[in-house]
DNA sequence: TTGAAAGCGCTAACAC
DNA sequence: GTGTTAGCGCTTTCAA
């Protein structure tokens, strides 16, 4: 049998409550008894039972991570491990552990969150995505449970602490970059339109197009899933058009990789025939052929700040709602080139 | 206040234990009372408190994941997210959640594991690596705590359920492949020599070299960390030699990427000047320039089986110790080429 | 400065 | 079938 607080108390000739106070390093216990109790602890190889403590305490020192559509899909996109790296770092600094449920469908994920919250398994939650009209957000808000969103909340922006990039501006900037390079037929390949990030990037793209006085064409907007295969499907649609685009804004590096593959299969050269820019700057984007010009959104930082702020929220429920914007940066690489009507000139 | 089992009991006019039995769907409760209790539950919006249940139950329905040297480093290598994908899938099928501690140093990681085990925060543990002379393994074994290792235990192989590849054979095969292509100066770039996987791969390499009657040269063996930078450092050493190798066996795709980079910087062409094979077949290896010939070790499956088997162990402590070997497969891509003394001929 | 005792919310004997 | 009751191991008033 494993030693409990009672065993320690008995051995040290004190009450269990005293042992508890020693664990918490309560200053009102004399150094002498502290010493005696500590000796008893090591003698018995005592370690506190976290679960029991959690029950008495109503706190778990763990934060929950919620991933869209099941870890076993999402982890295919390097974005997620990278945010989790950041979260892990932030949680570590405050001595928090990480907890993930493993639901696959939306219903199961919801179920998992309810279990985390209602079952008191975690003290706070980081939502790794923001969906339009999200039930989860609504639930968490209703329960008044500490949580932060990585991304921009669809609504109630002023009620939810969130860590985000300025995706609108970032998308606008990359599109402008393409336009400055002389491109006039710029298409947008986005991910799931239910994700707020997709919407933001699309809006930024649109703004840049309109600002430049270019035509905003519906058939230049394609949506697919945030995976390699998504990118491939999108390209096929776009290059069936009479006037195919000369540049592509792709909402995610992994999709861009699919785009690159498909373009290659179709014998279309990047960057000579078509320029490509994308988002995230995951390791792949540096390695791809050609290396992708992409927006570094500082994924790690996104996770790190999210963790820090849920914990703040947990430890002080009155902590004000915050909006943290992580800076982005365009990483120019070899997937973009100047476009002069029918001629291709020097690289950027 | 949140509803407890007592509230439900009161409203349904039954004893708390009856409610508990309804939750567990105990067959000895009449359908009628079950119905009544369930109504009371929904009316009160009742959800069981997992922590309280865990305490009474001595079970958490969660399995712990232990990563070498902190998540925030390890996750840089795509191996880890990929195993976790598998674990997540396996855990999900049995309705288990995942728990990770966030230690950074060895001591902190040990501390985290002790907290998981002693604090009863998880029912079982998956160790995502196997180190020579590992304290963690020793501890877990001593505590008789359910755990499985992804990899080959350094010792006590017959006492520890583990999920592994036949890394020895895999390394032997890829080295033989290189030798068949005509290479006679084949070097080995390994990772941390404390990791059993490194040792196994090195031994397989050695065996192939000796079998072929080639000279086994110490200066052809270099070790670095399992990251991109590791690969780069290794190359610099190797190509300072008088007789630099014409082929490289690299113990990890990510390192291989670093190798590729560095070789490129040095103006050494792959595969024309030197052939490269590596291990893991992570997504990067397909995308790199040139695409890497690598051993697919089926990372996802490794994780999936590991999860399935810890859970089995948790649910039946008498479940026999097992050794699960996941098959591997050489993925031939464009980083290898035939070598004929001073000439290079057609590709493989 | 320390102890006694109640309680966190649930489960599992043991009764009936 | 269902209720009673004693824990699970800890924290936290309240008293002394």
XYZ file of C-alpha atoms (C1' of nucleotides) in Angstrom:
728
model
C 0.000 0.000 0.000
C 1.035 3.516 -0.735
C 1.602 5.926 2.137
C -1.088 8.521 2.762
C -1.117 11.710 4.681
C -2.391 9.812 7.710
C 0.569 7.476 7.763
C 2.878 10.426 7.700
C 0.914 12.096 10.476
C 1.098 9.019 12.634
C 4.807 8.576 12.124
C 5.531 12.213 12.826
C 3.141 12.315 15.740
C 1.065 15.142 14.387
C -2.407 15.558 12.934
C -3.082 15.022 9.238
C -3.937 18.677 8.936
C -0.469 19.560 10.077
C 1.029 17.405 7.380
C -1.189 19.084 4.870
C 0.071 22.431 6.056
C 3.626 21.294 5.728
C 2.976 20.278 2.143
C 1.564 23.698 1.452
C 4.508 25.156 3.338
C 2.233 27.059 5.626
C 4.331 29.619 7.565
C 2.409 29.039 10.756
C 3.978 25.664 11.295
C 7.159 25.684 13.338
C 10.343 24.767 11.562
C 10.787 21.972 14.026
C 7.606 20.124 13.217
C 8.106 20.832 9.541
C 11.399 19.072 9.775
C 9.913 16.150 11.631
C 7.078 15.804 9.146
C 9.419 16.002 6.182
C 11.521 13.261 7.611
C 8.480 11.093 8.024
C 7.558 11.810 4.423
C 10.845 10.719 2.998
C 10.965 7.744 5.294
C 7.630 6.540 3.972
C 8.316 7.645 0.442
C 5.222 9.762 0.635
C 3.855 11.614 -2.364
C 0.603 13.547 -2.266
C -2.337 12.179 -4.158
C -3.145 14.782 -6.748
C -6.637 13.547 -7.369
C -7.579 13.761 -3.711
C -6.092 17.181 -3.539
C -7.978 18.245 -6.631
C -11.215 17.116 -5.107
C -10.677 18.974 -1.871
C -9.206 21.927 -3.656
C -11.354 22.249 -6.697
C -8.273 22.728 -8.809
C -6.229 20.418 -10.972
C -3.198 22.337 -12.147
C -3.952 21.152 -15.622
C -5.174 22.960 -18.665
C -7.165 21.341 -21.414
C -6.344 21.608 -25.077
C -9.103 21.405 -27.611
C -8.217 20.618 -31.177
C -10.612 20.789 -34.102
C -11.794 17.531 -35.540
C -9.709 15.110 -33.521
C -6.029 15.068 -32.833
C -5.505 12.207 -35.208
C -6.438 14.377 -38.172
C -5.297 17.767 -37.038
C -1.801 16.675 -36.125
C -1.178 16.093 -39.797
C -0.872 19.842 -40.043
C 2.358 21.031 -38.424
C 0.520 24.049 -37.111
C -0.833 22.055 -34.194
C 2.304 20.504 -32.793
C 3.842 23.910 -33.024
C 1.130 25.701 -31.037
C 1.260 22.928 -28.518
C 4.996 23.453 -28.186
C 4.216 26.995 -27.200
C 1.436 26.012 -24.856
C 3.656 23.437 -23.269
C 6.313 26.022 -22.636
C 3.851 28.452 -21.114
C 2.171 25.815 -18.994
C 5.484 24.536 -17.776
C 6.524 27.877 -16.419
C 3.496 27.851 -14.154
C 3.739 24.166 -13.357
C 0.627 23.184 -15.182
C 0.117 19.883 -16.963
C -1.680 19.421 -20.266
C -4.792 17.426 -20.883
C -6.373 16.470 -24.186
C -9.568 14.627 -24.911
C -9.691 12.428 -27.967
C -13.056 12.964 -29.608
C -13.326 12.572 -33.365
C -16.657 13.998 -34.353
C -17.952 17.414 -33.341
C -20.333 15.751 -30.905
C -17.557 13.745 -29.307
C -15.353 16.787 -29.003
C -18.162 18.665 -27.332
C -18.674 15.692 -25.060
C -14.979 15.714 -24.202
C -15.063 19.382 -23.326
C -18.102 18.946 -21.156
C -16.284 16.186 -19.332
C -13.261 18.374 -18.829
C -15.319 21.251 -17.520
C -18.095 19.566 -15.635
C -15.892 16.723 -14.515
C -13.454 19.311 -13.189
C -10.581 17.645 -14.944
C -8.916 20.895 -15.930
C -8.796 24.405 -14.588
C -8.903 26.145 -17.914
C -9.049 25.486 -21.617
C -7.227 26.617 -24.727
C -9.310 26.401 -27.865
C -7.009 25.916 -30.818
C -9.373 27.242 -33.406
C -12.278 29.527 -33.795
C -15.251 28.481 -35.745
C -18.121 30.522 -36.990
C -21.077 30.142 -34.652
C -19.286 27.726 -32.374
C -21.241 25.730 -29.811
C -18.164 25.169 -27.692
C -17.484 28.841 -27.274
C -21.085 29.423 -26.376
C -20.960 26.658 -23.791
C -17.752 27.829 -22.188
C -19.029 31.372 -22.036
C -22.277 30.219 -20.476
C -20.462 28.161 -17.875
C -18.202 31.087 -17.216
C -15.273 28.699 -17.483
C -11.781 30.156 -17.936
C -10.691 29.744 -21.539
C -8.820 31.478 -24.294
C -9.054 31.089 -28.013
C -6.142 30.903 -30.390
C -7.651 32.858 -33.232
C -10.370 35.442 -33.431
C -13.724 34.688 -31.846
C -16.569 34.788 -34.303
C -18.635 36.889 -31.943
C -18.433 38.215 -28.405
C -14.924 39.395 -29.195
C -15.001 41.661 -26.186
C -15.966 38.804 -23.878
C -13.258 36.338 -24.792
C -9.554 36.578 -24.206
C -7.908 35.555 -27.429
C -4.500 35.346 -29.008
C -4.423 35.956 -32.704
C -2.567 37.387 -35.626
C -3.913 40.235 -37.651
C -4.867 37.851 -40.397
C -6.824 40.416 -42.277
C -3.850 42.684 -42.592
C -1.462 39.843 -43.297
C -3.614 38.622 -46.157
C -3.961 42.107 -47.482
C -0.215 42.569 -47.411
C 0.676 39.390 -49.235
C -1.924 40.080 -51.859
C -0.532 43.569 -52.302
C 2.910 42.068 -52.591
C 1.700 39.949 -55.472
C 0.016 42.906 -57.083
C 3.151 44.976 -56.774
C 4.945 42.195 -58.571
C 2.627 42.887 -61.472
C 0.079 40.152 -61.007
C -3.466 41.003 -62.018
C -5.052 37.590 -61.903
C -4.636 36.579 -58.303
C -6.686 33.692 -56.927
C -7.358 32.724 -53.335
C -7.296 29.176 -52.032
C -8.799 29.069 -48.605
C -9.559 26.438 -46.035
C -12.781 25.638 -44.274
C -14.990 28.711 -44.509
C -16.394 27.992 -41.090
C -13.067 28.870 -39.570
C -12.760 32.498 -38.754
C -9.153 32.564 -39.871
C -10.220 31.598 -43.369
C -12.749 34.371 -43.453
C -10.256 36.950 -42.208
C -7.681 36.010 -44.770
C -10.247 36.050 -47.512
C -11.389 39.513 -46.501
C -7.833 40.809 -46.496
C -7.324 39.391 -49.938
C -10.527 40.971 -51.180
C -9.577 44.338 -49.774
C -6.252 44.328 -51.542
C -7.832 43.269 -54.812
C -10.429 46.008 -54.673
C -7.955 48.651 -53.512
C -5.877 47.900 -56.540
C -8.876 48.306 -58.774
C -8.709 44.698 -59.903
C -11.764 42.625 -60.549
C -12.909 40.518 -57.591
C -13.936 37.275 -59.262
C -15.907 34.561 -57.526
C -14.337 31.899 -59.645
C -10.943 32.883 -58.244
C -12.015 31.903 -54.755
C -11.787 28.234 -53.900
C -12.123 26.514 -50.549
C -10.867 23.136 -49.491
C -9.641 21.453 -46.362
C -6.506 22.560 -44.530
C -4.481 19.638 -45.795
C -2.300 18.746 -48.689
C -5.111 17.082 -50.565
C -7.156 20.214 -50.130
C -4.592 22.204 -52.076
C -4.525 19.717 -54.886
C -8.250 19.744 -55.446
C -8.291 23.521 -55.462
C -5.676 23.794 -58.185
C -7.604 21.526 -60.489
C -10.620 23.788 -60.270
C -8.679 26.967 -60.797
C -6.769 25.841 -63.844
C -9.858 24.687 -65.677
C -10.779 28.350 -66.057
C -10.399 30.207 -69.334
C -8.246 32.795 -67.676
C -6.333 30.927 -65.050
C -4.618 32.978 -62.344
C -0.955 33.936 -62.467
C -0.662 34.075 -58.709
C -2.135 32.203 -55.800
C -2.743 33.235 -52.211
C -3.019 29.995 -50.283
C -4.330 30.093 -46.730
C -2.037 27.430 -45.334
C 1.440 26.061 -46.004
C 0.305 22.477 -46.062
C -2.313 23.276 -48.659
C 0.318 25.200 -50.579
C 2.399 22.070 -50.629
C -0.476 20.238 -52.235
C -0.782 23.117 -54.666
C 2.882 22.855 -55.553
C 2.574 19.118 -56.140
C -0.446 19.426 -58.325
C 1.003 22.294 -60.332
C 4.104 20.224 -60.897
C 2.015 17.287 -62.078
C 0.224 19.578 -64.483
C 3.499 20.847 -65.864
C 2.925 24.344 -64.546
C 6.087 25.922 -63.207
C 6.349 27.799 -59.936
C 7.315 30.618 -59.911
C 7.709 31.082 -63.672
C 4.153 30.299 -64.665
C 2.451 31.054 -61.399
C 3.492 32.633 -58.129
C 2.420 31.224 -54.807
C 2.318 32.721 -51.328
C 0.913 31.084 -48.270
C 0.600 31.319 -44.498
C 2.181 29.891 -41.355
C 5.842 29.371 -42.156
C 5.966 25.819 -40.896
C 9.195 23.960 -41.450
C 7.883 22.390 -44.624
C 7.582 25.709 -46.356
C 11.296 26.226 -46.188
C 12.033 22.815 -47.572
C 9.526 22.602 -50.378
C 10.441 22.944 -53.975
C 10.573 25.831 -54.547
C 10.775 27.190 -50.998
C 7.545 29.002 -50.271
C 7.105 32.669 -49.744
C 4.881 32.626 -46.709
C 3.689 34.668 -43.771
C 5.373 33.733 -40.541
C 2.585 33.964 -37.998
C 4.739 32.951 -35.060
C 2.804 29.859 -34.131
C 4.889 29.068 -31.089
C 4.221 32.471 -29.611
C 0.529 32.068 -30.265
C 0.532 28.966 -28.081
C 2.819 30.407 -25.465
C 0.712 33.488 -24.906
C -2.479 31.463 -24.909
C -1.164 29.246 -22.127
C 0.062 32.177 -20.089
C -3.253 33.918 -20.319
C -5.533 31.010 -19.491
C -3.473 30.430 -16.430
C -3.788 34.056 -15.481
C -7.499 33.761 -15.955
C -7.584 30.636 -13.835
C -5.633 32.175 -11.040
C -7.490 35.436 -11.156
C -10.990 35.165 -12.559
C -11.204 38.931 -12.507
C -8.294 39.271 -14.871
C -9.556 41.529 -17.646
C -10.486 40.167 -21.053
C -7.608 40.659 -23.409
C -6.852 40.626 -27.059
C -3.301 39.693 -27.866
C -2.106 40.231 -31.408
C 1.046 38.384 -32.355
C 3.021 40.097 -35.110
C 3.485 38.428 -38.464
C 6.173 38.754 -41.035
C 6.387 38.023 -44.728
C 9.124 35.534 -45.467
C 10.163 36.067 -49.036
C 11.429 32.931 -50.689
C 11.405 31.506 -54.195
C 7.777 30.860 -54.995
C 7.041 34.371 -56.220
C 8.275 36.257 -59.218
C 7.485 39.435 -61.082
C 4.863 39.240 -63.746
C 4.867 41.486 -66.823
C 1.856 40.706 -68.993
C 3.170 37.885 -71.143
C 6.791 38.010 -70.089
C 8.539 36.749 -67.031
C 11.529 38.750 -65.875
C 13.914 38.702 -62.972
C 13.103 37.145 -59.636
C 12.058 39.250 -56.663
C -23.839 25.798 -7.608
C -23.411 22.753 -9.726
C -25.677 19.766 -9.187
C -24.215 16.748 -7.425
C -25.292 13.195 -7.203
C -27.164 13.974 -4.012
C -29.294 16.593 -5.675
C -30.236 14.136 -8.335
C -30.999 11.518 -5.730
C -33.219 13.872 -3.830
C -35.122 14.970 -6.898
C -35.597 11.411 -8.095
C -36.431 10.176 -4.644
C -33.714 7.551 -4.536
C -30.441 7.024 -2.753
C -27.200 8.485 -4.109
C -25.926 4.981 -4.658
C -28.814 4.323 -6.973
C -27.902 7.339 -9.022
C -24.355 6.111 -9.129
C -25.580 2.776 -10.400
C -27.646 4.457 -13.064
C -24.562 6.315 -14.240
C -22.694 3.039 -14.453
C -25.752 1.571 -16.141
C -25.904 -1.200 -13.604
C -28.319 -3.891 -14.893
C -29.766 -4.480 -11.457
C -31.615 -1.198 -11.503
C -35.125 -1.317 -12.890
C -35.797 0.503 -16.115
C -38.381 2.532 -14.322
C -36.095 4.077 -11.751
C -33.381 4.492 -14.363
C -35.812 6.575 -16.323
C -36.758 8.622 -13.321
C -33.166 9.230 -12.367
C -32.196 10.191 -15.893
C -34.995 12.702 -15.989
C -33.771 14.212 -12.763
C -30.270 14.384 -14.223
C -31.291 16.282 -17.314
C -33.585 18.503 -15.305
C -30.694 19.526 -13.087
C -28.182 19.511 -15.905
C -26.174 17.036 -13.928
C -22.747 15.819 -15.026
C -20.629 13.509 -12.930
C -17.527 14.906 -11.322
C -14.689 12.959 -12.815
C -12.239 13.830 -10.122
C -14.501 12.586 -7.358
C -15.099 9.438 -9.296
C -11.410 8.959 -9.845
C -10.767 9.238 -6.167
C -13.415 6.723 -5.212
C -12.544 4.535 -8.141
C -8.829 4.667 -8.255
C -8.987 5.159 -11.981
C -8.812 8.176 -14.217
C -9.494 6.998 -17.744
C -6.451 8.901 -18.826
C -3.097 7.773 -20.041
C 0.074 9.749 -19.641
C 2.472 10.510 -22.433
C 6.121 10.990 -21.655
C 8.279 12.746 -24.186
C 12.038 12.999 -24.011
C 13.477 16.345 -23.103
C 10.288 18.377 -22.973
C 7.522 18.731 -25.462
C 8.734 22.122 -26.501
C 11.905 20.676 -27.989
C 10.744 17.260 -29.087
C 7.776 18.520 -31.053
C 10.205 20.065 -33.473
C 10.698 16.564 -34.783
C 7.601 15.437 -36.682
C 8.070 11.975 -35.240
C 6.353 12.998 -32.030
C 3.170 14.532 -33.310
C 2.831 11.508 -35.514
C 3.129 8.965 -32.669
C 0.722 11.018 -30.680
C -1.719 10.900 -33.538
C -1.585 7.136 -33.240
C -1.870 7.178 -29.482
C -4.781 9.532 -29.702
C -6.576 7.218 -32.073
C -5.975 4.194 -29.867
C -6.939 6.016 -26.688
C -10.055 7.364 -28.276
C -11.356 3.934 -29.147
C -11.294 3.021 -25.497
C -12.510 6.411 -24.324
C -9.308 7.418 -22.662
C -8.029 10.963 -22.461
C -4.404 12.009 -22.808
C -2.277 13.684 -20.219
C 1.141 15.243 -20.614
C 3.436 16.778 -18.088
C 5.613 19.628 -19.188
C 9.019 19.096 -17.589
C 12.064 20.374 -19.421
C 15.061 18.859 -17.717
C 15.494 15.183 -16.964
C 14.829 15.868 -13.310
C 11.635 17.735 -14.079
C 10.440 15.020 -16.377
C 11.067 12.453 -13.684
C 9.215 14.677 -11.270
C 6.308 14.888 -13.686
C 6.127 11.142 -14.030
C 6.216 10.652 -10.295
C 3.334 13.071 -10.006
C 1.379 11.220 -12.645
C 1.964 7.890 -10.990
C 1.947 8.690 -7.325
C -0.623 11.419 -7.718
C -2.813 8.900 -9.521
C -3.391 11.280 -12.352
C -3.218 8.621 -15.025
C -3.917 4.919 -15.231
C -1.020 4.061 -17.461
C 1.888 5.588 -19.290
C 3.358 5.506 -22.763
C 7.058 6.238 -22.864
C 7.916 7.706 -26.224
C 11.543 6.781 -26.170
C 13.905 4.322 -24.665
C 17.123 5.446 -23.179
C 20.093 3.421 -22.140
C 19.998 2.867 -18.407
C 16.831 4.826 -17.924
C 15.749 5.891 -14.453
C 12.149 6.290 -15.515
C 11.865 2.738 -16.702
C 13.402 1.529 -13.514
C 10.968 3.546 -11.447
C 7.908 2.424 -13.360
C 9.010 -1.173 -13.142
C 9.596 -0.852 -9.431
C 6.209 0.701 -8.854
C 4.697 -1.994 -10.996
C 2.833 0.725 -12.846
C 1.247 -0.131 -16.194
C 3.357 1.275 -19.000
C 4.582 0.531 -22.459
C 7.592 1.791 -24.311
C 7.685 2.910 -27.897
C 11.082 1.544 -28.780
C 13.189 -1.224 -27.421
C 13.895 -1.293 -23.691
C 17.560 -1.146 -22.888
C 17.216 -3.997 -20.441
C 14.475 -6.123 -18.914
C 13.125 -6.615 -22.419
C 11.083 -9.564 -21.209
C 9.508 -7.507 -18.425
C 8.277 -4.576 -20.469
C 5.593 -4.485 -23.099
C 6.994 -2.506 -25.969
C 6.144 -1.501 -29.485
C 9.077 -1.174 -31.801
C 10.428 -1.609 -35.279
C 13.169 -4.015 -36.058
C 15.605 -1.154 -36.287
C 18.598 -3.414 -36.445
C 17.325 -5.177 -39.513
C 16.074 -1.964 -41.090
C 19.469 -0.338 -40.747
C 21.158 -3.420 -42.075
C 18.876 -3.418 -45.088
C 19.376 0.196 -46.028
C 23.104 -0.148 -45.675
C 23.029 -3.231 -47.858
C 20.993 -1.295 -50.346
C 23.707 1.317 -50.535
C 26.375 -1.355 -50.854
C 24.471 -3.019 -53.649
C 24.451 0.311 -55.409
C 28.226 0.073 -55.404
C 29.075 2.279 -52.454
C 32.093 1.265 -50.457
C 32.568 4.329 -48.301
C 29.378 4.462 -46.347
C 29.205 6.641 -43.249
C 26.669 6.626 -40.447
C 25.178 9.733 -38.885
C 23.396 8.809 -35.715
C 21.491 10.605 -33.025
C 21.946 10.565 -29.288
C 23.865 7.407 -28.447
C 21.941 7.079 -25.223
C 18.836 6.278 -27.176
C 18.441 2.603 -27.849
C 17.144 3.276 -31.325
C 20.434 4.917 -32.254
C 22.368 1.957 -30.993
C 20.211 -0.522 -32.870
C 20.533 1.332 -36.115
C 24.241 1.642 -35.671
C 24.569 -2.083 -35.044
C 22.562 -2.892 -38.135
C 24.783 -0.621 -40.160
C 27.896 -2.221 -38.743
C 26.642 -5.698 -39.488
C 25.995 -4.840 -43.123
C 29.412 -3.214 -43.489
C 31.209 -6.210 -42.020
C 29.124 -8.730 -43.941
C 30.132 -7.016 -47.146
C 33.775 -7.222 -46.154
C 34.098 -3.463 -46.031
C 36.204 -1.677 -43.507
C 34.322 -0.514 -40.404
C 35.869 2.904 -39.753
C 35.352 4.847 -36.579
C 35.738 8.112 -38.373
C 32.708 7.244 -40.468
C 30.500 7.209 -37.399
C 29.240 10.553 -36.188
C 26.601 11.343 -33.617
C 24.593 14.485 -33.149
C 21.166 15.490 -31.930
C 17.981 14.348 -33.633
C 17.362 17.703 -35.212
C 18.186 19.551 -38.348
C 21.172 21.271 -36.820
C 22.470 17.900 -35.750
C 22.677 16.770 -39.334
C 24.554 19.871 -40.365
C 27.246 19.523 -37.765
C 27.755 15.888 -38.667
C 28.348 16.616 -42.331
C 31.041 19.117 -41.580
C 32.970 16.521 -39.647
C 32.612 13.848 -42.252
C 33.704 15.902 -45.197
C 36.859 17.088 -43.545
C 38.163 13.539 -43.948
C 40.736 12.600 -46.556
C 38.468 9.970 -47.929
C 34.984 11.353 -47.480
C 32.095 8.926 -47.795
C 30.086 8.492 -50.959
C 26.992 7.450 -49.090
C 25.356 8.367 -45.803
C 23.048 6.435 -43.546
C 21.290 9.034 -41.435
C 19.311 7.913 -38.417
C 16.488 10.402 -38.760
C 14.732 12.321 -41.533
C 15.040 15.640 -39.810
C 18.766 15.190 -39.422
C 18.889 14.129 -43.037
C 17.301 17.408 -43.945
C 20.077 19.207 -42.165
C 22.525 16.999 -44.020
C 20.952 17.915 -47.328
C 21.139 21.609 -46.506
C 24.724 21.494 -45.465
C 25.777 19.404 -48.435
C 24.075 21.879 -50.681
C 25.921 24.754 -49.010
C 29.179 22.922 -49.543
C 28.417 22.431 -53.200
C 28.163 18.673 -52.853
C 25.388 17.241 -54.953
C 22.904 14.650 -53.742
C 22.633 12.067 -55.185
C 25.391 12.574 -57.759
C 28.250 13.137 -55.330
C 26.834 11.392 -52.334
C 23.815 9.200 -51.671
C 21.691 9.627 -48.575
C 19.215 7.317 -46.888
C 17.446 7.969 -43.649
C 14.709 6.789 -41.327
C 11.107 7.588 -40.422
C 9.441 8.745 -43.611
C 7.928 11.849 -42.128
C 6.186 14.179 -44.490
C 9.275 16.304 -44.900
C 11.225 13.487 -46.479
C 8.901 13.410 -49.429
C 9.110 17.119 -49.950
C 12.807 17.699 -49.538
C 15.130 18.339 -52.385
C 15.843 15.723 -53.515
C 13.098 13.600 -51.984
C 14.720 11.291 -49.481
C 15.031 7.563 -49.748
C 13.996 6.607 -46.265
C 12.677 3.767 -44.142
C 9.006 4.062 -43.396
C 8.721 2.886 -39.804
C 4.992 3.427 -39.592
C 5.054 5.922 -36.784
C 1.307 6.209 -36.500
C 0.969 2.478 -35.976
C 3.666 2.571 -33.336
C 1.579 5.007 -31.335
C -1.683 3.280 -32.007
C -0.475 -0.088 -30.787
C 1.218 1.461 -27.789
C -2.044 3.061 -26.688
C -4.007 -0.110 -27.230
C -1.596 -2.110 -25.184
C -1.222 0.200 -22.192
C -4.955 0.252 -21.942
C -5.052 -3.520 -22.053
C -2.472 -3.566 -19.339
C -4.459 -1.105 -17.285
C -7.657 -3.037 -17.615
C -6.028 -6.375 -17.031
C -2.821 -6.209 -15.028
C -2.291 -9.885 -15.744
C -2.156 -9.253 -19.466
C 1.071 -10.880 -20.597
C 4.124 -8.836 -21.472
C 4.291 -8.379 -25.210
C 6.685 -7.334 -27.827
C 5.047 -5.808 -30.845
C 7.162 -5.306 -33.930
C 5.770 -2.911 -36.487
C 6.943 -3.660 -40.012
C 9.093 -1.178 -41.881
C 9.508 -0.525 -45.539
C 12.199 1.110 -47.625
C 10.802 4.021 -49.595
C 13.062 4.507 -52.569
C 13.178 8.088 -53.714
C 15.764 10.303 -55.342
C 18.529 10.685 -52.805
C 20.379 7.512 -53.787
C 22.220 6.595 -56.917
C 24.556 3.887 -58.159
C 28.221 4.415 -57.542
C 30.910 3.005 -59.847
C 34.330 3.939 -58.530
C 34.887 7.346 -60.086
C 31.864 7.441 -62.342
C 28.228 8.043 -61.694
C 25.764 6.267 -63.904
C 22.012 5.938 -64.081
C 19.712 6.438 -61.099
C 18.275 3.549 -59.126
C 1.209 26.616 16.572
C -1.534 22.563 16.252
C -5.636 19.283 16.399
C -10.514 17.647 15.478
C -13.755 17.114 12.335
C -16.442 18.160 8.429
C -16.570 17.861 3.662
C -15.075 17.703 -1.592
C -18.543 14.132 -4.888
C -18.479 9.754 -5.841
C -18.355 4.350 -5.355
C -18.849 -0.115 -3.254
C -19.597 -3.206 0.424
C -23.116 -4.763 2.986
C -27.712 -4.854 4.320
C -32.602 -5.510 3.562
C -33.768 -3.706 -6.676
C -32.490 -0.213 -3.600
C -30.791 2.119 0.685
C -27.126 2.867 4.359
C -22.791 3.827 5.265
C -18.103 3.969 5.172
C -14.496 5.347 2.797
C -11.096 7.362 -1.361
C -6.918 11.172 0.484
C -6.769 15.573 0.974
C -7.939 20.641 2.667
C -9.947 23.844 5.678
C -12.709 25.903 8.994
C -13.078 26.237 13.906
C -11.339 25.535 18.473
C -7.986 25.209 21.623
